[in-house]
Short mmCIF file of C-alpha atoms in Angstrom, two decimals:
data_model
loop_
_atom_site.label_atom_id
_atom_site.label_comp_id
_atom_site.label_asym_id
_atom_site.label_seq_id
_atom_site.Cartn_x
_atom_site.Cartn_y
_atom_site.Cartn_z
CA MET A 25 -36.61 16.08 32.04
CA THR A 26 -36.73 15.96 29.27
CA ASN A 27 -34.68 16.83 25.49
CA ASP A 28 -36.39 20.27 25.51
CA SER A 29 -33.66 21.48 28.14
CA LYS A 30 -31.30 23.35 26.98
CA ALA A 31 -27.58 21.97 26.17
CA PRO A 32 -24.90 22.78 27.05
CA ALA A 33 -22.79 24.90 24.41
CA VAL A 34 -20.41 23.31 21.94
CA THR A 35 -17.06 24.53 22.83
CA GLU A 36 -17.46 23.04 26.34
CA VAL A 37 -15.50 20.57 27.87
CA GLU A 38 -17.37 17.14 28.58
CA LYS A 39 -17.35 17.11 32.50
CA HIS A 40 -19.15 13.50 32.51
CA GLY A 41 -17.35 10.20 32.55
CA ILE A 42 -18.68 6.70 33.18
CA GLU A 43 -21.32 8.78 36.20
CA PRO A 44 -24.47 7.47 34.94
CA ILE A 45 -25.69 11.23 33.05
CA PRO A 46 -27.99 13.29 34.79
CA ALA A 47 -31.29 13.63 33.08
CA ALA A 48 -31.35 17.09 32.90
CA ASP A 49 -28.18 16.18 30.48
CA ARG A 50 -29.62 13.95 28.48
CA THR A 51 -30.27 16.20 25.98
CA ALA A 52 -29.94 14.00 22.07
CA LYS A 53 -32.71 12.74 20.18
CA PRO A 54 -32.22 9.35 18.15
CA LEU A 55 -31.35 11.32 14.75
CA ASP A 56 -27.79 12.66 16.97
CA LEU A 57 -27.37 8.82 17.28
CA PHE A 58 -28.05 7.98 13.25
CA ARG A 59 -24.95 11.22 13.16
CA LEU A 60 -22.50 9.97 14.79
CA VAL A 61 -22.93 6.49 14.10
CA PHE A 62 -23.56 7.11 10.36
CA GLY A 63 -20.45 9.87 10.48
CA GLY A 64 -18.28 7.47 12.22
CA ALA A 65 -18.33 4.96 9.61
CA ASN A 66 -18.69 7.52 6.58
CA THR A 67 -15.61 7.44 5.55
CA PHE A 68 -12.34 5.89 3.70
CA ALA A 69 -11.68 3.37 6.69
CA THR A 70 -15.64 1.72 5.15
CA VAL A 71 -14.72 2.93 1.37
CA VAL A 72 -11.72 0.45 1.56
CA LEU A 73 -14.01 -2.69 3.23
CA GLY A 74 -16.25 -1.37 0.02
CA SER A 75 -13.49 -2.99 -1.83
CA PHE A 76 -12.47 -6.22 -0.39
CA PRO A 77 -15.79 -8.10 -2.47
CA ILE A 78 -13.85 -7.47 -5.46
CA LEU A 79 -10.70 -7.68 -4.35
CA PHE A 80 -11.90 -11.03 -3.63
CA GLY A 81 -13.20 -12.29 -7.14
CA LEU A 82 -16.62 -11.41 -6.61
CA SER A 83 -18.35 -9.97 -10.29
CA PHE A 84 -19.65 -6.35 -9.31
CA LYS A 85 -23.01 -7.80 -8.81
CA ASP A 86 -22.37 -10.52 -6.21
CA ALA A 87 -20.05 -8.13 -4.84
CA LEU A 88 -23.58 -5.55 -4.04
CA LEU A 89 -25.10 -8.10 -2.47
CA ALA A 90 -22.62 -9.63 -0.44
CA THR A 91 -22.41 -5.89 0.59
CA VAL A 92 -26.67 -5.32 1.63
CA LEU A 93 -26.42 -8.66 2.81
CA GLY A 94 -23.58 -7.87 5.15
CA VAL A 95 -25.12 -4.34 6.07
CA VAL A 96 -28.70 -5.05 6.83
CA VAL A 97 -27.82 -8.74 9.00
CA GLY A 98 -24.93 -6.49 10.55
CA GLY A 99 -27.59 -3.80 11.35
CA LEU A 100 -30.37 -5.87 12.96
CA ILE A 101 -27.42 -7.43 15.36
CA LEU A 102 -25.98 -3.74 16.88
CA CYS A 103 -29.38 -1.85 16.63
CA PRO A 104 -30.75 -3.47 20.06
CA MET A 105 -27.40 -2.87 21.64
CA ALA A 106 -28.70 1.40 21.34
CA VAL A 107 -30.77 0.64 24.66
CA PHE A 108 -28.17 0.02 26.94
CA GLY A 109 -27.81 3.87 26.74
CA PRO A 110 -30.90 4.76 27.41
CA THR A 111 -32.25 3.17 29.92
CA ASN A 112 -29.06 3.51 32.09
CA GLY A 113 -27.90 6.68 31.15
CA MET A 114 -24.77 4.70 31.31
CA ASN A 115 -22.16 3.45 28.02
CA ASN A 116 -23.00 -0.54 27.16
CA ALA A 117 -19.54 -1.48 29.54
CA VAL A 118 -21.32 0.05 32.45
CA SER A 119 -24.13 -1.87 31.97
CA SER A 120 -22.41 -5.43 31.15
CA SER A 121 -22.15 -5.24 34.99
CA GLY A 122 -25.67 -6.34 35.19
CA HIS A 123 -24.80 -9.90 33.24
CA LEU A 124 -20.77 -10.84 33.41
CA GLY A 125 -20.27 -9.01 37.17
CA VAL A 126 -19.31 -6.58 38.22
CA HIS A 127 -15.78 -7.27 37.71
CA GLY A 128 -16.39 -9.38 34.60
CA ARG A 129 -17.24 -6.17 33.08
CA VAL A 130 -14.03 -4.79 32.18
CA VAL A 131 -14.05 -7.90 29.15
CA GLY A 132 -16.31 -5.11 27.36
CA SER A 133 -14.35 -1.94 28.65
CA PHE A 134 -11.36 -4.03 26.65
CA LEU A 135 -13.86 -4.92 24.08
CA SER A 136 -14.50 -1.79 22.47
CA LEU A 137 -11.14 0.11 24.01
CA LEU A 138 -9.65 -2.64 21.28
CA THR A 139 -11.92 -1.87 19.03
CA ALA A 140 -11.77 2.03 19.19
CA PHE A 141 -7.88 1.28 19.11
CA ALA A 142 -7.88 -0.13 15.85
CA PHE A 143 -10.25 1.59 13.69
CA PHE A 144 -8.52 4.34 15.11
CA SER A 145 -5.69 3.82 13.74
CA ILE A 146 -7.43 2.46 10.60
CA SER A 147 -9.16 5.72 10.64
CA VAL A 148 -5.75 7.92 10.01
CA TRP A 149 -4.25 5.56 7.91
CA SER A 150 -6.28 5.02 5.47
CA SER A 151 -7.46 9.49 5.48
CA GLY A 152 -3.78 10.30 5.39
CA ASP A 153 -2.53 8.71 2.61
CA ALA A 154 -5.88 8.96 0.48
CA LEU A 155 -4.95 13.12 2.00
CA VAL A 156 -1.40 12.97 0.51
CA GLY A 157 -2.32 10.85 -2.09
CA GLY A 158 -4.59 12.88 -4.21
CA ALA A 159 -3.11 16.28 -2.76
CA SER A 160 -0.24 15.28 -5.03
CA ARG A 161 -2.06 14.25 -7.80
CA LEU A 162 -3.64 18.25 -6.76
CA VAL A 163 -0.40 20.32 -6.40
CA GLY A 164 2.14 17.82 -6.77
CA LEU A 165 3.14 17.51 -3.28
CA PRO A 166 5.68 14.81 -2.25
CA GLN A 167 4.40 11.59 -1.33
CA ASN A 168 6.89 10.46 1.01
CA ALA A 169 7.21 9.70 4.90
CA VAL A 170 7.81 13.04 5.88
CA THR A 171 4.79 14.12 4.10
CA LEU A 172 2.55 10.93 5.52
CA SER A 173 3.87 12.04 8.93
CA LEU A 174 2.79 15.19 8.47
CA ALA A 175 -0.73 14.18 7.18
CA TYR A 176 -0.79 11.04 10.55
CA GLY A 177 0.01 13.79 13.04
CA VAL A 178 -2.35 16.58 12.17
CA PHE A 179 -5.17 13.97 12.10
CA ALA A 180 -4.20 12.18 15.36
CA VAL A 181 -3.95 15.93 16.78
CA LEU A 182 -6.80 17.07 15.17
CA ILE A 183 -9.58 14.17 16.39
CA LEU A 184 -7.68 14.60 19.68
CA THR A 185 -8.69 17.29 20.43
CA VAL A 186 -12.55 16.74 19.27
CA CYS A 187 -12.51 14.13 21.84
CA ILE A 188 -11.07 15.89 24.84
CA TYR A 189 -13.75 18.60 24.14
CA GLY A 190 -16.11 15.89 24.33
CA PHE A 191 -19.70 14.61 23.00
CA ARG A 192 -21.55 17.67 22.06
CA PHE A 193 -18.59 18.88 19.60
CA MET A 194 -17.95 15.61 18.45
CA LEU A 195 -21.86 15.70 17.68
CA TRP A 196 -21.34 19.15 15.96
CA VAL A 197 -18.38 17.46 13.86
CA ASN A 198 -21.06 14.93 12.45
CA LYS A 199 -23.46 16.78 11.64
CA ILE A 200 -20.98 18.92 9.00
CA ALA A 201 -19.40 15.51 8.43
CA VAL A 202 -22.18 13.40 7.24
CA VAL A 203 -23.21 15.84 4.62
CA ALA A 204 -20.67 17.03 3.97
CA ALA A 205 -19.33 13.91 3.26
CA SER A 206 -21.91 11.61 1.79
CA LEU A 207 -22.15 14.70 -0.91
CA LEU A 208 -18.75 14.05 -1.39
CA PHE A 209 -19.16 10.75 -2.17
CA LEU A 210 -22.36 11.03 -4.62
CA LEU A 211 -20.30 13.69 -6.67
CA GLY A 212 -17.79 10.27 -7.24
CA ILE A 213 -21.57 9.56 -9.75
CA PHE A 214 -20.52 11.48 -12.22
CA ALA A 215 -16.56 11.62 -11.21
CA PHE A 216 -16.67 7.45 -12.73
CA ALA A 217 -19.94 7.06 -14.61
CA GLY A 218 -17.73 7.11 -18.01
CA SER A 219 -15.65 4.46 -15.95
CA PHE A 220 -18.15 2.14 -14.59
CA ASP A 221 -19.51 -1.26 -16.21
CA ALA A 222 -22.07 -2.03 -13.62
CA SER A 223 -21.47 -5.93 -16.23
CA TYR A 224 -18.40 -6.28 -14.59
CA ALA A 225 -17.61 -10.30 -14.47
CA GLY A 226 -15.28 -10.72 -12.06
CA THR A 227 -12.89 -14.38 -11.65
CA PHE A 228 -15.71 -16.21 -11.28
CA GLY A 229 -18.19 -17.86 -14.06
CA GLN A 230 -18.50 -20.26 -17.06
CA ALA A 231 -14.47 -19.10 -18.05
CA ALA A 232 -13.35 -19.72 -14.68
CA ASP A 233 -11.85 -23.04 -13.60
CA ALA A 234 -13.44 -25.93 -11.42
CA ALA A 235 -10.73 -25.61 -8.77
CA THR A 236 -11.79 -20.87 -8.64
CA ASN A 237 -15.84 -21.54 -9.16
CA ALA A 238 -14.70 -23.78 -5.73
CA LEU A 239 -14.23 -20.31 -4.52
CA PHE A 240 -16.43 -18.48 -4.80
CA TRP A 241 -19.00 -19.37 -1.66
CA PRO A 242 -15.55 -18.95 0.66
CA SER A 243 -15.77 -15.34 -1.49
CA PHE A 244 -18.84 -14.55 -1.35
CA ILE A 245 -19.62 -15.11 2.76
CA GLY A 246 -16.34 -14.20 3.70
CA SER A 247 -17.43 -10.21 1.46
CA ALA A 248 -20.66 -10.38 3.41
CA LEU A 249 -18.31 -11.23 6.42
CA ILE A 250 -15.84 -8.48 6.26
CA VAL A 251 -19.13 -5.95 5.90
CA MET A 252 -21.10 -7.63 8.90
CA SER A 253 -18.02 -6.63 11.01
CA ASN A 254 -18.35 -2.45 10.31
CA PRO A 255 -21.54 -2.60 12.28
CA ILE A 256 -20.70 -5.00 14.18
CA SER A 257 -17.33 -3.24 15.93
CA PHE A 258 -20.22 -0.15 16.90
CA GLY A 259 -21.25 -2.51 19.32
CA ALA A 260 -19.56 -2.52 21.93
CA PHE A 261 -19.15 1.43 22.43
CA LEU A 262 -22.67 2.13 20.84
CA GLY A 263 -23.74 3.09 24.74
CA ASP A 264 -21.42 6.24 25.04
CA TRP A 265 -23.42 8.22 22.96
CA SER A 266 -27.23 6.45 23.28
CA ARG A 267 -26.61 7.48 27.16
CA TYR A 268 -27.25 10.93 26.66
CA ILE A 269 -31.18 9.77 24.85
CA PRO A 270 -33.20 10.78 28.07
CA ALA A 271 -35.17 7.35 29.38
CA GLU A 272 -38.03 7.63 28.00
CA THR A 273 -37.31 7.83 23.92
CA PRO A 274 -39.49 4.98 22.67
CA LYS A 275 -36.80 2.43 22.21
CA ARG A 276 -37.93 1.77 18.86
CA LYS A 277 -36.75 4.74 17.64
CA VAL A 278 -33.56 4.68 19.22
CA MET A 279 -33.02 0.93 17.69
CA ALA A 280 -33.69 2.56 13.90
CA ALA A 281 -32.18 5.63 14.08
CA ALA A 282 -28.77 2.93 15.30
CA PHE A 283 -29.93 0.60 12.15
CA LEU A 284 -30.54 3.34 9.94
CA ALA A 285 -27.34 4.64 10.53
CA GLN A 286 -25.59 1.44 9.10
CA VAL A 287 -28.17 1.10 5.77
CA ALA A 288 -26.70 4.59 5.20
CA THR A 289 -23.30 3.03 4.62
CA LEU A 290 -24.13 1.59 1.75
CA VAL A 291 -22.77 5.49 0.52
CA PRO A 292 -19.72 4.90 1.66
CA PHE A 293 -19.45 0.88 0.79
CA GLY A 294 -20.77 1.35 -3.24
CA PHE A 295 -17.87 3.49 -3.61
CA GLY A 296 -15.92 1.14 -2.65
CA LEU A 297 -17.52 -1.40 -4.59
CA VAL A 298 -17.45 1.53 -7.77
CA THR A 299 -13.88 2.26 -7.40
CA ALA A 300 -12.67 -0.82 -6.39
CA THR A 301 -14.68 -2.38 -10.29
CA ILE A 302 -12.66 0.43 -12.01
CA ILE A 303 -9.40 -0.78 -10.12
CA ALA A 304 -10.37 -4.15 -11.27
CA SER A 305 -9.87 -2.73 -15.01
CA GLU A 306 -8.18 -0.18 -15.31
CA ALA A 307 -5.57 -0.13 -12.64
CA PRO A 308 -4.64 -3.62 -11.37
CA SER A 309 -1.65 -3.66 -9.87
CA PHE A 310 -4.21 -1.86 -6.66
CA PHE A 311 -4.82 -6.17 -5.32
CA GLU A 312 -1.13 -6.25 -6.01
CA ASN A 313 -0.45 -3.81 -3.55
CA SER A 314 -3.49 -3.76 -1.28
CA ASP A 315 -3.32 0.60 -1.71
CA TYR A 316 -6.48 2.47 -2.44
CA VAL A 317 -5.44 5.69 -2.96
CA GLY A 318 -4.97 3.90 -6.39
CA LEU A 319 -8.54 4.62 -7.14
CA LEU A 320 -6.19 8.48 -7.92
CA ALA A 321 -5.29 6.80 -11.37
CA VAL A 322 -8.56 6.44 -12.47
CA SER A 323 -9.76 9.46 -11.02
CA PRO A 324 -10.60 12.65 -13.26
CA ALA A 325 -8.10 15.53 -12.23
CA TRP A 326 -10.78 17.83 -10.67
CA TYR A 327 -12.09 15.20 -8.17
CA PHE A 328 -8.61 14.79 -6.91
CA LEU A 329 -9.93 18.25 -4.37
CA PRO A 330 -13.16 15.74 -2.87
CA VAL A 331 -10.79 13.37 -2.37
CA CYS A 332 -9.28 15.19 0.33
CA LEU A 333 -11.05 16.23 1.31
CA ILE A 334 -13.68 13.15 2.27
CA ALA A 335 -10.04 12.41 3.35
CA LEU A 336 -10.31 15.07 5.81
CA VAL A 337 -13.59 15.06 7.05
CA GLY A 338 -14.79 11.44 7.05
CA GLY A 339 -11.46 10.08 8.66
CA MET A 340 -12.23 13.38 11.56
CA SER A 341 -15.46 11.72 11.89
CA THR A 342 -14.45 8.35 12.64
CA GLY A 343 -11.33 8.75 14.56
CA THR A 344 -13.40 11.13 17.51
CA THR A 345 -16.44 8.44 17.67
CA ALA A 346 -13.45 5.20 17.66
CA LEU A 347 -11.23 7.97 20.06
CA TYR A 348 -14.23 9.31 22.45
CA GLY A 349 -14.94 5.46 22.95
CA THR A 350 -11.19 3.89 23.80
CA GLY A 351 -10.98 7.32 26.36
CA LEU A 352 -14.37 6.63 28.40
CA ASP A 353 -13.85 2.87 28.96
CA PHE A 354 -10.49 3.19 29.68
CA SER A 355 -11.80 5.49 32.44
CA SER A 356 -13.72 2.57 33.67
CA VAL A 357 -11.46 0.57 33.72
CA PHE A 358 -9.29 2.96 36.32
CA PRO A 359 -11.71 5.38 37.62
CA ARG A 360 -8.97 7.18 38.88
CA PHE A 361 -8.95 9.16 35.33
CA SER A 362 -10.92 10.99 34.37
CA ARG A 363 -12.75 11.06 30.83
CA VAL A 364 -9.94 14.22 29.41
CA GLN A 365 -7.20 12.19 31.72
CA ALA A 366 -8.34 8.43 29.71
CA THR A 367 -8.68 10.12 26.63
CA LEU A 368 -5.43 12.47 26.31
CA PHE A 369 -3.57 8.57 27.11
CA ILE A 370 -4.67 6.66 25.62
CA GLY A 371 -4.61 9.05 22.21
CA SER A 372 -0.55 9.69 23.09
CA ILE A 373 -0.54 5.50 23.08
CA ALA A 374 -2.87 5.59 19.93
CA ILE A 375 -1.18 8.35 18.20
CA VAL A 376 2.66 6.24 18.80
CA PHE A 377 1.59 2.92 17.90
CA ILE A 378 -0.03 4.39 14.02
CA PHE A 379 3.72 6.04 13.88
CA VAL A 380 5.55 2.58 13.84
CA GLY A 381 2.96 0.69 12.84
CA ARG A 382 2.80 2.46 9.74
CA PHE A 383 7.02 2.64 9.43
CA ALA A 384 8.31 0.40 11.61
CA PHE A 385 6.77 -2.68 11.25
CA ASN A 386 3.85 -2.73 8.21
CA ILE A 387 1.50 -3.96 9.79
CA VAL A 388 -1.07 -1.96 8.59
CA GLN A 389 -3.25 -5.23 7.11
CA SER A 390 -2.10 -7.40 10.20
CA ILE A 391 -4.19 -4.46 12.19
CA SER A 392 -6.67 -4.85 10.01
CA THR A 393 -7.40 -8.87 10.60
CA PHE A 394 -6.83 -7.82 14.69
CA ALA A 395 -10.29 -6.21 14.38
CA VAL A 396 -11.51 -8.89 12.65
CA LEU A 397 -10.35 -11.25 15.53
CA ILE A 398 -11.68 -8.88 17.93
CA ILE A 399 -15.29 -8.42 16.55
CA THR A 400 -15.83 -11.75 16.31
CA CYS A 401 -14.83 -12.02 20.23
CA THR A 402 -17.72 -9.02 20.94
CA ALA A 403 -20.22 -10.33 18.95
CA PRO A 404 -21.43 -12.61 20.92
CA TRP A 405 -21.07 -10.55 23.87
CA MET A 406 -23.89 -8.37 22.19
CA ILE A 407 -25.14 -11.40 21.99
CA MET A 408 -25.47 -12.26 24.95
CA MET A 409 -26.78 -8.19 26.33
CA MET A 410 -29.43 -8.87 24.32
CA ILE A 411 -31.02 -12.04 26.26
CA GLY A 412 -29.51 -11.14 29.09
CA TYR A 413 -31.80 -7.90 28.36
CA VAL A 414 -34.57 -9.53 27.09
CA THR A 415 -34.32 -11.54 30.66
CA ARG A 416 -34.46 -8.87 32.98
CA ARG A 417 -37.32 -7.03 31.42
CA GLY A 418 -35.27 -4.13 30.91
CA TRP A 419 -34.76 -3.41 34.35
CA TYR A 420 -31.79 -2.65 36.14
CA ASP A 421 -30.86 -1.29 39.65
CA ALA A 422 -28.02 1.38 38.96
CA ASP A 423 -26.29 1.63 42.14
CA SER A 424 -25.04 -1.75 41.49
CA LEU A 425 -24.28 -1.64 38.39
CA GLN A 426 -22.22 1.33 39.88
CA VAL A 427 -20.02 -0.46 42.58
CA PHE A 428 -16.58 -1.50 40.34
CA ASN A 429 -15.92 2.57 39.26
CA ARG A 430 -16.99 2.88 42.67
CA ARG A 431 -14.39 0.66 43.94
CA GLN A 432 -16.86 -0.81 46.19
CA VAL A 433 -18.07 -4.78 46.76
CA GLY A 434 -21.22 -6.33 46.67
CA GLY A 435 -25.07 -5.49 45.02
CA ARG A 436 -27.57 -7.53 42.87
CA TYR A 437 -24.56 -8.76 40.38
CA TRP A 438 -21.71 -9.54 42.44
CA PHE A 439 -22.46 -13.07 42.23
CA ASN A 440 -19.61 -14.79 42.70
CA ARG A 441 -17.11 -12.66 44.19
CA GLY A 442 -17.58 -10.10 41.53
CA TRP A 443 -17.97 -12.35 38.41
CA ASN A 444 -20.95 -14.61 37.15
CA TRP A 445 -19.58 -17.07 35.73
CA ARG A 446 -22.39 -18.49 33.87
CA ALA A 447 -21.75 -15.51 31.17
CA MET A 448 -18.15 -15.59 31.38
CA GLY A 449 -18.10 -19.25 31.03
CA VAL A 450 -20.65 -19.12 27.51
CA TRP A 451 -18.23 -16.08 26.13
CA ILE A 452 -15.44 -17.61 26.52
CA PHE A 453 -16.08 -20.74 25.37
CA SER A 454 -18.25 -19.13 22.24
CA ALA A 455 -15.08 -16.75 21.45
CA VAL A 456 -12.55 -19.03 21.24
CA MET A 457 -14.47 -21.32 18.79
CA GLY A 458 -15.03 -18.28 16.53
CA ILE A 459 -11.84 -17.57 16.62
CA MET A 460 -10.58 -21.37 15.62
CA PHE A 461 -12.73 -21.03 12.73
CA VAL A 462 -11.27 -17.63 11.44
CA ASN A 463 -9.85 -17.69 7.81
CA VAL A 464 -8.36 -14.50 6.99
CA PRO A 465 -6.31 -15.04 3.64
CA ASN A 466 -2.04 -14.88 3.84
CA GLN A 467 -3.44 -13.56 7.56
CA PHE A 468 -4.24 -15.97 9.98
CA VAL A 469 -6.55 -19.56 9.58
CA GLY A 470 -7.60 -20.66 13.29
CA ALA A 471 -7.01 -24.68 14.24
CA LEU A 472 -10.35 -25.49 12.22
CA GLY A 473 -10.23 -22.00 10.36
CA ASN A 474 -10.49 -24.36 6.70
CA LEU A 475 -13.30 -27.04 7.98
CA ALA A 476 -15.82 -25.84 5.32
CA ALA A 477 -13.64 -25.39 2.27
CA GLY A 478 -11.60 -22.12 2.95
CA VAL A 479 -15.17 -20.69 4.68
CA ASP A 480 -15.43 -18.34 7.10
CA LEU A 481 -17.73 -19.16 9.81
CA SER A 482 -15.89 -17.11 12.84
CA ILE A 483 -18.38 -14.97 13.28
CA PRO A 484 -21.76 -17.24 12.30
CA VAL A 485 -20.06 -19.58 15.02
CA SER A 486 -19.65 -17.28 18.04
CA ILE A 487 -23.43 -15.67 18.06
CA GLY A 488 -24.71 -18.87 17.35
CA LEU A 489 -22.68 -20.87 20.09
CA ALA A 490 -23.73 -17.85 23.21
CA ALA A 491 -27.25 -17.45 20.92
CA VAL A 492 -27.88 -21.20 21.84
CA LEU A 493 -25.72 -21.77 25.09
CA TYR A 494 -26.34 -18.74 26.89
CA PRO A 495 -29.72 -18.91 27.54
CA ALA A 496 -29.75 -23.05 28.57
CA VAL A 497 -27.16 -21.96 30.70
CA LEU A 498 -29.17 -19.40 32.84
CA TRP A 499 -31.86 -22.03 32.40
CA LEU A 500 -30.44 -24.92 33.81
CA PHE A 501 -28.08 -22.47 36.17
CA PRO A 502 -30.21 -19.85 37.88
CA GLU A 503 -28.92 -16.43 38.49
CA PRO A 504 -30.21 -14.90 42.25
CA ALA A 505 -33.61 -13.63 41.91
CA ASP A 506 -32.30 -10.30 43.25
CA ALA A 507 -30.47 -10.43 40.15
CA PHE A 508 -33.55 -9.56 38.03
CA GLY A 509 -36.42 -6.41 38.48
CA PRO A 510 -39.85 -5.61 40.39
CA ALA A 511 -41.32 -8.27 38.49
CA GLY A 512 -39.14 -11.06 38.07
CA PRO A 513 -37.01 -13.42 35.05
CA ARG A 514 -38.37 -13.03 31.45
CA PHE A 515 -38.92 -17.35 30.10
CA VAL A 516 -36.16 -17.69 32.58
CA ARG A 517 -35.78 -19.42 36.20
CA ALA A 518 -33.79 -17.75 39.11
CA ALA A 519 -32.66 -19.19 42.42
CA ALA A 520 -32.60 -17.19 46.04
CA PRO A 521 -32.17 -14.22 46.30
CA LYS A 522 -28.45 -13.35 48.23
CA ASN A 523 -28.99 -9.89 49.06
CA ILE A 524 -25.33 -9.17 49.34
CA PRO A 525 -25.19 -5.82 50.08
CA ILE A 526 -23.16 -3.06 48.63
CA VAL A 527 -20.33 -1.71 50.82
CA ASP A 528 -17.23 0.16 50.44
CA GLU A 529 -13.78 -2.08 50.60
CA LYS A 530 -12.08 -0.94 53.35
CA LYS A 531 -14.64 -1.97 55.41
CA ASP A 532 -14.97 -5.86 56.55
CA LEU A 533 -15.58 -8.19 53.67
CA GLU A 534 -15.93 -11.19 54.89
CA PRO A 535 -20.33 -11.09 55.60
CA VAL A 536 -20.31 -9.71 51.89
CA LEU A 537 -17.39 -12.62 50.10
CA SER A 538 -19.02 -15.80 52.10
#
């Protein structure tokens, strides 16, 4: 059935969990994927990321170059991850069973869960702070723990409600949010046009001493990697949304939607760059307090209301895309939970974490570092998924992908007791080495973090190792022939087939495990 089928009502609670989406319900289009991905990043959380190149001392021109580089490279890495959803009708964690094994697919589930959890928290914190700050300047609302708690609570409950209704309701919210937030950001061009100076020089240049200028490349590359982390953060749960796209949709259109959605994030990234440049000149205390709401100090009074609206609309958009993926992936690890039950459970924990982290332990900055570490582990997983897709010729066995979810054993992707040691070994090594090269000053520096004169090489190292080692391991230690489709493997060899049947766990497992 094509995407001309009638879509379910927006207010109908989504009934699908991690099982394959039936063809009749796969009515989404690449444009819908664009809206969800762009909407999930078109918020203050991305604006804050956009301020980091200026925070690191770059000039506006160098900061813009680092931002464009990070967005484009990150988008190119991300976009192939969109094809698994239409191919299998399942999310990316479930599809990863075809490469990491029936049990190894939990790696993707927990990467998705942790990434979404972190970005949900960042979204609620940044949007709540901006909303209260804007309301304080607009109507004199007190800026204290009580008003912040109310803002966080309202955001969290609204986001949780949208996620419970599911994909269609989330898509409807994003259709509005994408247009509204973009227009409000673009309105900022007029708000800050008089104060913005594109010739802002930063801390590097002829006037700086040699020690300062020696930090230019670490700052430039670090800025590009922070920006790149934004598109990569979508990799683990991109299939949560693309699985609603019909299988016959050209893959190039699906990939283009994911890539162009990242290119569109230059709007909030650019807003962050411009306003951070102004703050650096007119309200430098922002750099001391790491409080982006300092933009209100340099905003004209008439822009306070748009700031509140951006916080409200953007926070809803990013929060829903993050929490929806969290609930869905938790239900994939614990299939006894329905998608709604898993969303309620994880959402409740996330809300508690938001309040405790914000007011009890002040870990807002630490959660950003945590997100960097998770993304460093996610990047090699994404590369291996792409390489696996190529070697499989895009062919997967749906029944074998669902073995874990049905509490069965066996199938094409059983490998060694449910684990594919080839993929697991490469992923573990690549992720660990990437973490060792992390260099987030004053937060986390890995054992090899200073090896490149302070340049953070975490993501390039983890990606590079996975891209080189995984094909080599597949060639040296071929996978069973039945793990591939009728046309056989591409670019790698195949070993003798194992032909392991799929059976229920309650049955005698010896024939399967032998």
